[in-house]
PDB file of C-alpha atoms and ligand atoms in Angstrom:
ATOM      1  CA  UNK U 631     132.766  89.776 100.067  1.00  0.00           C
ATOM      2  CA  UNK U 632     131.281  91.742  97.702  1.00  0.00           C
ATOM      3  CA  UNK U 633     127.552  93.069  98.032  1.00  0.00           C
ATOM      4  CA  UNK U 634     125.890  92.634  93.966  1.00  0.00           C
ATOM      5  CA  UNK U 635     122.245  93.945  93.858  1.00  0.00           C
ATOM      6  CA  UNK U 636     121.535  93.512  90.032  1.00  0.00           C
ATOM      7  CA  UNK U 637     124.273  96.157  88.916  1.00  0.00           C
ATOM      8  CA  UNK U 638     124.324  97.981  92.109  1.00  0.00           C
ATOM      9  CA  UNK U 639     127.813  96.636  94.059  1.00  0.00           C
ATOM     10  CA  UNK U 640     129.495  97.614  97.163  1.00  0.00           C
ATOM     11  CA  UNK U 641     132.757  96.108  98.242  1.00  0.00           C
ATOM     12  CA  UNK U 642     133.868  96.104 101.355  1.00  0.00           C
ATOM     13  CA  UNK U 643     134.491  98.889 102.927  1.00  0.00           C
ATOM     14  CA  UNK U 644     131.988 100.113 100.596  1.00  0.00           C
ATOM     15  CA  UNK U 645     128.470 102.482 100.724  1.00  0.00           C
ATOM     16  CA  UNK U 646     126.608 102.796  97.435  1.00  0.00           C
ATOM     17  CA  UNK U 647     123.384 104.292  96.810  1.00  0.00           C
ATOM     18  CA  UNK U 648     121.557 103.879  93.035  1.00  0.00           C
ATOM     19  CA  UNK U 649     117.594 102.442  91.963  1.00  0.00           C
ATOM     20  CA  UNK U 650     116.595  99.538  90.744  1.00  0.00           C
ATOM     21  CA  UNK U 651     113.850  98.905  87.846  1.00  0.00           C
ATOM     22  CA  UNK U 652     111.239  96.286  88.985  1.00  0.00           C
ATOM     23  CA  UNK U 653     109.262  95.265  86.191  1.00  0.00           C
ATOM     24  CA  UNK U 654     105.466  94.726  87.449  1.00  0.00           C
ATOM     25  CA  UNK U 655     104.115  93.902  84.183  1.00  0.00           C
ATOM     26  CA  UNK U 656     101.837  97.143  83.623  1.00  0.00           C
ATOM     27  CA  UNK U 657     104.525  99.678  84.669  1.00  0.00           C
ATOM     28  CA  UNK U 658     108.473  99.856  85.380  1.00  0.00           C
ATOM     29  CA  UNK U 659     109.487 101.343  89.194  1.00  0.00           C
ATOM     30  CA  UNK U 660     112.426 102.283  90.269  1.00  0.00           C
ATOM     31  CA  UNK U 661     113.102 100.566  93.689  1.00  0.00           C
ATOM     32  CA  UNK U 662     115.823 102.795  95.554  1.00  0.00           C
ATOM     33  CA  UNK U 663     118.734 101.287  97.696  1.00  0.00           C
ATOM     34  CA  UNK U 664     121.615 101.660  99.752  1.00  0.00           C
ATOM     35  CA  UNK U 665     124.178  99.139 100.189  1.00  0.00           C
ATOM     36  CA  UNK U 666     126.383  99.752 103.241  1.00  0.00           C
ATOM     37  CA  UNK U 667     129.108  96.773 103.043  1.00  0.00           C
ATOM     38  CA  UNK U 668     131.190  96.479 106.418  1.00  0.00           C
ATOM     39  CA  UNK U 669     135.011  96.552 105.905  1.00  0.00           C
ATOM     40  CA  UNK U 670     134.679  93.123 108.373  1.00  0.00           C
ATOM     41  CA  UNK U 671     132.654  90.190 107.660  1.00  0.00           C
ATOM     42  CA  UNK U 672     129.261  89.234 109.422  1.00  0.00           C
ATOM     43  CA  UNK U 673     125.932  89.049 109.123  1.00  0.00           C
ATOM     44  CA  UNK U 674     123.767  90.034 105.348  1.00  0.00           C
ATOM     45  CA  UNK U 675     120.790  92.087 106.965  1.00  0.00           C
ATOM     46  CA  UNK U 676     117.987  93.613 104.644  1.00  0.00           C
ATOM     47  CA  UNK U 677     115.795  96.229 106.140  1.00  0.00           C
ATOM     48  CA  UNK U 678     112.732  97.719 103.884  1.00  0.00           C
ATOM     49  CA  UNK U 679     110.426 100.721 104.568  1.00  0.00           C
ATOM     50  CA  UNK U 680     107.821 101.777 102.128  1.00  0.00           C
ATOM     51  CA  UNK U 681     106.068  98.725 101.812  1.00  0.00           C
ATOM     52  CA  UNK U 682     102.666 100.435 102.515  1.00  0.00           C
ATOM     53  CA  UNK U 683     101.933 104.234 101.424  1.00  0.00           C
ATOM     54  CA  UNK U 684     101.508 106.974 104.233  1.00  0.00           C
ATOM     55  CA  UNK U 685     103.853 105.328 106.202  1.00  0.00           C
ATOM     56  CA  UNK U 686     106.233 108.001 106.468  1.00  0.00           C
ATOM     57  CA  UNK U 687     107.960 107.764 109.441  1.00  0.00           C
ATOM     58  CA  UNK U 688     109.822 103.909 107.737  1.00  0.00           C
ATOM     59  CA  UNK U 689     111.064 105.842 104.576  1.00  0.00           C
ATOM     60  CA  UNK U 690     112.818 109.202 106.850  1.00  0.00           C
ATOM     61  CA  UNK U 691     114.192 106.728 109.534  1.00  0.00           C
ATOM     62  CA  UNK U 692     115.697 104.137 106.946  1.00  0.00           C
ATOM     63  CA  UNK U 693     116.572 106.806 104.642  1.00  0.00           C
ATOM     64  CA  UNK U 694     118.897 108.505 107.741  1.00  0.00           C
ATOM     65  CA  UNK U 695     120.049 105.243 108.999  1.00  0.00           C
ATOM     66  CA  UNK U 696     122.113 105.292 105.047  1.00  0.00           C
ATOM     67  CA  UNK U 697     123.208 108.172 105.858  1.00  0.00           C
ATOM     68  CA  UNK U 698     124.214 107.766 108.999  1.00  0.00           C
ATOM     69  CA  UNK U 699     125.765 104.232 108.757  1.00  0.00           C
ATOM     70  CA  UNK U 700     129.793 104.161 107.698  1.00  0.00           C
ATOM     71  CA  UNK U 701     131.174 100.831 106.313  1.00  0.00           C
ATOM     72  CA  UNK U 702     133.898 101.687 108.960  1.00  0.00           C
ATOM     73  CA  UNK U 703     131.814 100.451 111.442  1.00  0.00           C
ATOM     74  CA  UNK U 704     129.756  97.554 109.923  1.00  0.00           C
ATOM     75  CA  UNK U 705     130.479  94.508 110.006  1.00  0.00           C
ATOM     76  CA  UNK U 706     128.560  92.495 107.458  1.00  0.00           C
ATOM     77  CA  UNK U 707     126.446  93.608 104.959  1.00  0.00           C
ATOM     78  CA  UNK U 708     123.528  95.978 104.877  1.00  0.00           C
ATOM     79  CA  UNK U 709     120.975  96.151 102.194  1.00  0.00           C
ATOM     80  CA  UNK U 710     118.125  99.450 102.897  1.00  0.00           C
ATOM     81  CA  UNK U 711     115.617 100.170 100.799  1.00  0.00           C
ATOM     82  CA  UNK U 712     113.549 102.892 101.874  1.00  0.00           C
ATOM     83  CA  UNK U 713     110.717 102.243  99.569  1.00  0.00           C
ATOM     84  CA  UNK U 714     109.999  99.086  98.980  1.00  0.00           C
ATOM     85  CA  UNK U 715     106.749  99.424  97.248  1.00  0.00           C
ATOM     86  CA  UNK U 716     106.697 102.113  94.984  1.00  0.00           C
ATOM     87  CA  UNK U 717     103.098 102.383  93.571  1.00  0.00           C
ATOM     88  CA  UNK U 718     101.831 102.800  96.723  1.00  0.00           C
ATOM     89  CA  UNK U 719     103.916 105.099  98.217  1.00  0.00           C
ATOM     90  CA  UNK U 720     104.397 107.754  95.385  1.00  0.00           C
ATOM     91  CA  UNK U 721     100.805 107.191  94.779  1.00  0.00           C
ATOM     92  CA  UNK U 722     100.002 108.002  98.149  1.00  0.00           C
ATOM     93  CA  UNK U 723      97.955 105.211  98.913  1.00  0.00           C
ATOM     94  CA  UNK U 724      97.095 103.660 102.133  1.00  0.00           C
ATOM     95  CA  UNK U 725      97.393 100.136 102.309  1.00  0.00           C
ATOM     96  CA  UNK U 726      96.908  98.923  98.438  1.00  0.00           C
ATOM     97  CA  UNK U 727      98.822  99.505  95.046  1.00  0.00           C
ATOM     98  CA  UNK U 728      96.761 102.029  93.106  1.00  0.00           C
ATOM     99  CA  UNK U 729      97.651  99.726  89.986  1.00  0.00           C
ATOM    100  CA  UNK U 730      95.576  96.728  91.605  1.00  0.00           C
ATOM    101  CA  UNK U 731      94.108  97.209  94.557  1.00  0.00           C
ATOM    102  CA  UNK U 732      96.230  94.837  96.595  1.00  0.00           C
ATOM    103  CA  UNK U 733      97.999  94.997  99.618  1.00  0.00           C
ATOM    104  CA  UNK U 734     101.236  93.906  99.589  1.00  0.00           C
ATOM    105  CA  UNK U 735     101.773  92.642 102.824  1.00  0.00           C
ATOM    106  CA  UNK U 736      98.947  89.816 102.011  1.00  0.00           C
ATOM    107  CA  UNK U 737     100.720  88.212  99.508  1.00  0.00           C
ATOM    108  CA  UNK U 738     104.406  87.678  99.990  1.00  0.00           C
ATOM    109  CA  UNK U 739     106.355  85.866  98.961  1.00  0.00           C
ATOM    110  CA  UNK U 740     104.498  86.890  95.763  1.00  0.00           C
ATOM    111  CA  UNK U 741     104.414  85.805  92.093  1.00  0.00           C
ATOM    112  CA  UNK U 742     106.600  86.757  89.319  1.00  0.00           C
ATOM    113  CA  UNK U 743     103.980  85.849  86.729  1.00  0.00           C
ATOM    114  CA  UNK U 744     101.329  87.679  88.885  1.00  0.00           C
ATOM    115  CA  UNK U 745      99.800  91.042  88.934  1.00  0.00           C
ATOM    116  CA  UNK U 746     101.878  94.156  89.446  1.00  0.00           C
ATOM    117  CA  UNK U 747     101.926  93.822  93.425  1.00  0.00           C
ATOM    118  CA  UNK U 748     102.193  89.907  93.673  1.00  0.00           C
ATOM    119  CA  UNK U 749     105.414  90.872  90.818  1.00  0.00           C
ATOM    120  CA  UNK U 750     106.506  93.464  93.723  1.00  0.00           C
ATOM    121  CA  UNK U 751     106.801  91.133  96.325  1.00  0.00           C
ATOM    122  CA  UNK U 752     108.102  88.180  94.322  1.00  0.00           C
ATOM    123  CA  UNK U 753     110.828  91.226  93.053  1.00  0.00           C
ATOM    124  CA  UNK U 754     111.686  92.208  96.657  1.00  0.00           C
ATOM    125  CA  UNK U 755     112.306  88.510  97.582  1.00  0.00           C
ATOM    126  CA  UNK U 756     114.083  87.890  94.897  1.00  0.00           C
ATOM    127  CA  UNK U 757     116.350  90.158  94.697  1.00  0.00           C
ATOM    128  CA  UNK U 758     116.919  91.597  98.451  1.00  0.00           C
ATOM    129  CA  UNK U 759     115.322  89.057 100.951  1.00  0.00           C
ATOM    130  CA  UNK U 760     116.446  85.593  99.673  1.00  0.00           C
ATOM    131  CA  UNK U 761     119.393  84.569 101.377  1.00  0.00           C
ATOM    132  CA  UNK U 762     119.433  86.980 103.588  1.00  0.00           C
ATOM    133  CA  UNK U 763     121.050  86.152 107.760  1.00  0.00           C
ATOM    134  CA  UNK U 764     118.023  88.543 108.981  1.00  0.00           C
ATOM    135  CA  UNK U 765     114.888  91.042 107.513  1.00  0.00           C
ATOM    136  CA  UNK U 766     113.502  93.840 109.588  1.00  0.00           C
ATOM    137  CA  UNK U 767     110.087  94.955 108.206  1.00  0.00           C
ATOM    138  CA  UNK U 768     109.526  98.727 109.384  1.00  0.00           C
ATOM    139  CA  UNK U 769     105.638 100.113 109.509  1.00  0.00           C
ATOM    140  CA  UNK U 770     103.441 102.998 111.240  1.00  0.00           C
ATOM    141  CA  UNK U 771      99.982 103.770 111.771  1.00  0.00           C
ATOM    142  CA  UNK U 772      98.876 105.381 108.571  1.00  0.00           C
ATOM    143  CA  UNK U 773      97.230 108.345 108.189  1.00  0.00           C
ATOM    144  CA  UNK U 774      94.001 107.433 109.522  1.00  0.00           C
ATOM    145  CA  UNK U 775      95.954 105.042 111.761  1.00  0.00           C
ATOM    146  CA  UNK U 776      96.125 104.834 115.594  1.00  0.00           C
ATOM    147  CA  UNK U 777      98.891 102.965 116.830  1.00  0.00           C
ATOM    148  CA  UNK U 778     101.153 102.201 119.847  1.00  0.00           C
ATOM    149  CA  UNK U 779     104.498 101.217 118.804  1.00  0.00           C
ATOM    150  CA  UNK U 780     105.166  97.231 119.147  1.00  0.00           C
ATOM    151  CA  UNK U 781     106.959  94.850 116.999  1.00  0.00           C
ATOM    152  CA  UNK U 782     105.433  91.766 115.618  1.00  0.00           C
ATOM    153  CA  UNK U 783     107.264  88.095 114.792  1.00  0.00           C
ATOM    154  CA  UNK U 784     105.745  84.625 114.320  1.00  0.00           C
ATOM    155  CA  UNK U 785     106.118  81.374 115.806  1.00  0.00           C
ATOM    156  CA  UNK U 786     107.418  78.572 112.931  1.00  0.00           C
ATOM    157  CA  UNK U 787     107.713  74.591 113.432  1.00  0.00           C
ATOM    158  CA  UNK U 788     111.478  75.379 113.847  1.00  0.00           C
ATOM    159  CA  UNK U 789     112.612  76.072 117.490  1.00  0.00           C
ATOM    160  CA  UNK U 790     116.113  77.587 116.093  1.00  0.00           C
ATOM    161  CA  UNK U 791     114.473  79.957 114.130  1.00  0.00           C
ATOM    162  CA  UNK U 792     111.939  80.935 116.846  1.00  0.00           C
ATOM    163  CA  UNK U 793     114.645  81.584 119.447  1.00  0.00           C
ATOM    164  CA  UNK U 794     116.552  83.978 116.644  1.00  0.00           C
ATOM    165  CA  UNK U 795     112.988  85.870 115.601  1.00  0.00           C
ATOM    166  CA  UNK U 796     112.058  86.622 119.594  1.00  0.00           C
ATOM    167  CA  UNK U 797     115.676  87.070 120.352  1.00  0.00           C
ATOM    168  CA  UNK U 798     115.265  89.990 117.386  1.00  0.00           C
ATOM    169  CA  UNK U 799     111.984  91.043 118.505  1.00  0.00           C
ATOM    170  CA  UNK U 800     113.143  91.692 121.827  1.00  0.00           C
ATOM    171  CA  UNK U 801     116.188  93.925 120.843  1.00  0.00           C
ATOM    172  CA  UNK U 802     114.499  96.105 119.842  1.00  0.00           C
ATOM    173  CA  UNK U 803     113.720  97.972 122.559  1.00  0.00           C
ATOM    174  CA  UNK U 804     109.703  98.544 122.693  1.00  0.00           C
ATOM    175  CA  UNK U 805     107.248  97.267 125.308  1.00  0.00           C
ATOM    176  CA  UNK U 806     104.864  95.497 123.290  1.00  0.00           C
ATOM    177  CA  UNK U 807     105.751  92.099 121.667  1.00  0.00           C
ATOM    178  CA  UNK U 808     103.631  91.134 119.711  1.00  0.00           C
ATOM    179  CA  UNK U 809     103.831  86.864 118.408  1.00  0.00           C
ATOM    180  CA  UNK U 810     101.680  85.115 115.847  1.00  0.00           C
ATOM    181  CA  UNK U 811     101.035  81.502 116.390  1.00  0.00           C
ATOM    182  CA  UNK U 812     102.333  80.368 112.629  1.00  0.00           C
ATOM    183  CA  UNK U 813     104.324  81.504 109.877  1.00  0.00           C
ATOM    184  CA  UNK U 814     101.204  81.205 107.594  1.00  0.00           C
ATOM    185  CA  UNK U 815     100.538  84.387 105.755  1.00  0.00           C
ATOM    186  CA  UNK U 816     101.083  86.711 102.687  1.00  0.00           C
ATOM    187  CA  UNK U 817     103.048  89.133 105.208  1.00  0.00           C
ATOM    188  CA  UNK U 818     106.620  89.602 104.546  1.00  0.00           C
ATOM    189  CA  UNK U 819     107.964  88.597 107.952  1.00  0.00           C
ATOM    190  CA  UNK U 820     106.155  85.266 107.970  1.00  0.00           C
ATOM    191  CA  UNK U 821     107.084  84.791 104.075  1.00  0.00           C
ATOM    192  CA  UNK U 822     110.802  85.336 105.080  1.00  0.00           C
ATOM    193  CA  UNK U 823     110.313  82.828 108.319  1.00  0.00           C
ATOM    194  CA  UNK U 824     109.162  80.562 105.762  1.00  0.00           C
ATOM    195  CA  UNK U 825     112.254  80.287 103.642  1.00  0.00           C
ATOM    196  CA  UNK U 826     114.110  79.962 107.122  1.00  0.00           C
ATOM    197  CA  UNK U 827     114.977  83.413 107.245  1.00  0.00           C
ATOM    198  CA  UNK U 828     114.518  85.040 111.043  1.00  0.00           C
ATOM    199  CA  UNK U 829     112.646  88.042 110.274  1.00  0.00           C
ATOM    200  CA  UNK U 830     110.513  90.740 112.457  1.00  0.00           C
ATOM    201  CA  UNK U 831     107.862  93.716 112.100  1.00  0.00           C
ATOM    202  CA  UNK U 832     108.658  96.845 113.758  1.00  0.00           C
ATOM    203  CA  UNK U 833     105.678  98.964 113.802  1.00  0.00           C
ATOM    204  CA  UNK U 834     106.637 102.802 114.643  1.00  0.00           C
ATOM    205  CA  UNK U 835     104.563 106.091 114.996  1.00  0.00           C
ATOM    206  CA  UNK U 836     100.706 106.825 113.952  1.00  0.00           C
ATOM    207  CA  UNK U 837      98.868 108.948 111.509  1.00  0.00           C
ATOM    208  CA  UNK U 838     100.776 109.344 109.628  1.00  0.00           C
ATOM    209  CA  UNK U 839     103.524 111.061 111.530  1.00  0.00           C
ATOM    210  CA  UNK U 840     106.670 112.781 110.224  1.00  0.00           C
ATOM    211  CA  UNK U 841     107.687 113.815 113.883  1.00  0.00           C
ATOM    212  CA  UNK U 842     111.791 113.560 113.957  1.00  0.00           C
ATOM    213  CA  UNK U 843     111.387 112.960 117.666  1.00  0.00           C
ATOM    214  CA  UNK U 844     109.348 109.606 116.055  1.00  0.00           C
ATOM    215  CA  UNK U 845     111.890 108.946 113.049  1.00  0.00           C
ATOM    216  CA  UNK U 846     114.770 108.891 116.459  1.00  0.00           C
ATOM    217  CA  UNK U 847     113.252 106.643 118.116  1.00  0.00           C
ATOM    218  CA  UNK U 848     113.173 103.614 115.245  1.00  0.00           C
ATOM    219  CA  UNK U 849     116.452 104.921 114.637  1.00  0.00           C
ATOM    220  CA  UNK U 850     117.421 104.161 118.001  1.00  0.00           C
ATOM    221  CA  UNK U 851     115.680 100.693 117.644  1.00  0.00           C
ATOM    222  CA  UNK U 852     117.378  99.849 114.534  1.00  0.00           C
ATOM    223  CA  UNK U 853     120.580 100.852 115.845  1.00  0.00           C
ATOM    224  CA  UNK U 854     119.573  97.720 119.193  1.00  0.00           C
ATOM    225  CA  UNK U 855     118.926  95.575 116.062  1.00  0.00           C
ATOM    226  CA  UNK U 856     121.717  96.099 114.251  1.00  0.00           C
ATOM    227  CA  UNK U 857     124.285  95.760 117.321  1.00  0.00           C
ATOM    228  CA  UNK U 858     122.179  92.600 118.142  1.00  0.00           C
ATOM    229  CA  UNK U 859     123.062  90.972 115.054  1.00  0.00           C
ATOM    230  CA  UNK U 860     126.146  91.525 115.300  1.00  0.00           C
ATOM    231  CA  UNK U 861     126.565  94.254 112.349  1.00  0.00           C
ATOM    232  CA  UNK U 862     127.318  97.010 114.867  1.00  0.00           C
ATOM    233  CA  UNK U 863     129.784  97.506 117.823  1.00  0.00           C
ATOM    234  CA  UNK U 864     128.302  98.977 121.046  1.00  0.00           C
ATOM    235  CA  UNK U 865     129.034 102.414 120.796  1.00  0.00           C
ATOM    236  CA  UNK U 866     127.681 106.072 121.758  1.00  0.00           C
ATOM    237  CA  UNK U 867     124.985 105.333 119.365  1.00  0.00           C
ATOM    238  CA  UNK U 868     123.323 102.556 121.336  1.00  0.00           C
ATOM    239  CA  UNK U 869     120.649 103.692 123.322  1.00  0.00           C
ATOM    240  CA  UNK U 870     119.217 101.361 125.996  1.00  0.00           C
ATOM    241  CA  UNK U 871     115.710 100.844 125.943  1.00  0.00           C
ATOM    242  CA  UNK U 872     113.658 102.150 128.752  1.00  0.00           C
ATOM    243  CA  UNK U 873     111.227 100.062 128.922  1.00  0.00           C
ATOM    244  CA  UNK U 874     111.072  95.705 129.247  1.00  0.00           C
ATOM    245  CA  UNK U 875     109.527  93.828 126.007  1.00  0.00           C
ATOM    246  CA  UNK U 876     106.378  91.838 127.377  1.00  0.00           C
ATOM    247  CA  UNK U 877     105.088  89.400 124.936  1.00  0.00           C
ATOM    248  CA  UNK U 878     101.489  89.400 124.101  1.00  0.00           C
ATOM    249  CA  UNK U 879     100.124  86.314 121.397  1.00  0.00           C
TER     250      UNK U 879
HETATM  251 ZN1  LIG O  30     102.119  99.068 106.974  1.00  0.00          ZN
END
């Protein structure tokens, strides 16, 4: 099946890399991405990084996971996008846009009418998120950030979807588990849960760190995730984690 991102298209067997434009109203970004489509069928899985500035440590791990990943041994098909919200991160901002102000993560699933970040959002669902099998939503600690590594999904009114989001949550390999009590929420795991999608936060690194020993270690996790799902065949690149996920509400 063929992977069609706007003009960007993989077939399978298939890795292509290109931008995007994202009109926000104000401005134009360019939102780069790397389709990886599996030469077998499975799962569509979107991972983003970038959706908050500072946060380096999303935007080298996703960026070498592309690199990294051969359609060869994928099945499915893999959307990345390093950086998902532009403004912010070439603008070096922590938390908001510099063109409004907002944070991003408080207001998906956005609004294509809105202001430049609600546009954002609504762009990212619209065009990577929507009908997608699973989202991973990767984080640090920003620069004036302390933060112990945990990963974050919500509870929804649908039991199927809950068992999928902890089953998720739990692959990935960190100690801390972190569960909300609702889907409500502008934040893009609990906007995705909301349009029955099973989504999680993975929340990696602190202060903004650049550490490759850091950027490994979400690699390794998204590695868990992706052989979870079903996109990936255990192989010498899954790692075991070392530690049992606990989860905390
Ligand atoms: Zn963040």
């Amino acid at each position: 099946m063929t992977l069609t991102i706007g003009p960007l298209r993989a077939e399978p067997g298939q890795k292509t890399r290109g931008t995007l434009p994202a009109d926000l109203g104000t401005t134009t970004v360019d939102v780069p991405l790397i389709l990886v489509n599996g030469s077998r069928p499975g799962p569509k899985i979107v991972i983003t990084g970038g959706v908050h500035g500072g946060e380096f440590i999303p935007v080298d791990a996703t960026t070498r996971l592309a690199g990294l990943l051969e359609p060869d041994e994928i099945a499915g098909r893999l959307v990345i996008c390093p950086v998902a919200n532009p403004p912010a991160v070439y603008g070096g901002r922590l938390n908001i846009s510099p063109l409004d102000g907002v944070n991003i993560n408080r207001v998906f699933p956005g609004d294509k009418d809105g202001g430049p970040t609600d546009r954002m959002a609504a762009w990212l669902f619209e065009h990577l998120i929507d009908g997608a099998d699973a989202y991973v939503d990767l984080h640090s600690g920003g620069i004036d950030q302390h933060l112990l590594d945990f990963v974050g999904y919500r509870l929804t009114d649908d039991a199927e979807l809950d068992a999928k989001n902890e089953a998720m949550a739990h692959a990935v390999g960190y100690e801390r588990v972190i569960f909300g009590t609702s889907a409500d929420g502008g934040n893009s795991h609990a906007a995705a849960n909301r349009q029955g999608i099973p989504a999680i936060l993975v929340e990696t690194g602190q202060l903004g760190d650049r550490d490759p020993a850091t950027v490994r270690r979400l690699i390794d996790a998204l590695y868990r995730i992706l052989h979870h799902l079903g996109a990936i065949e255990a192989s010498d690149h899954i790692k075991q984690p070392t530690v049992q996920p606990r989860d905390w509400i």
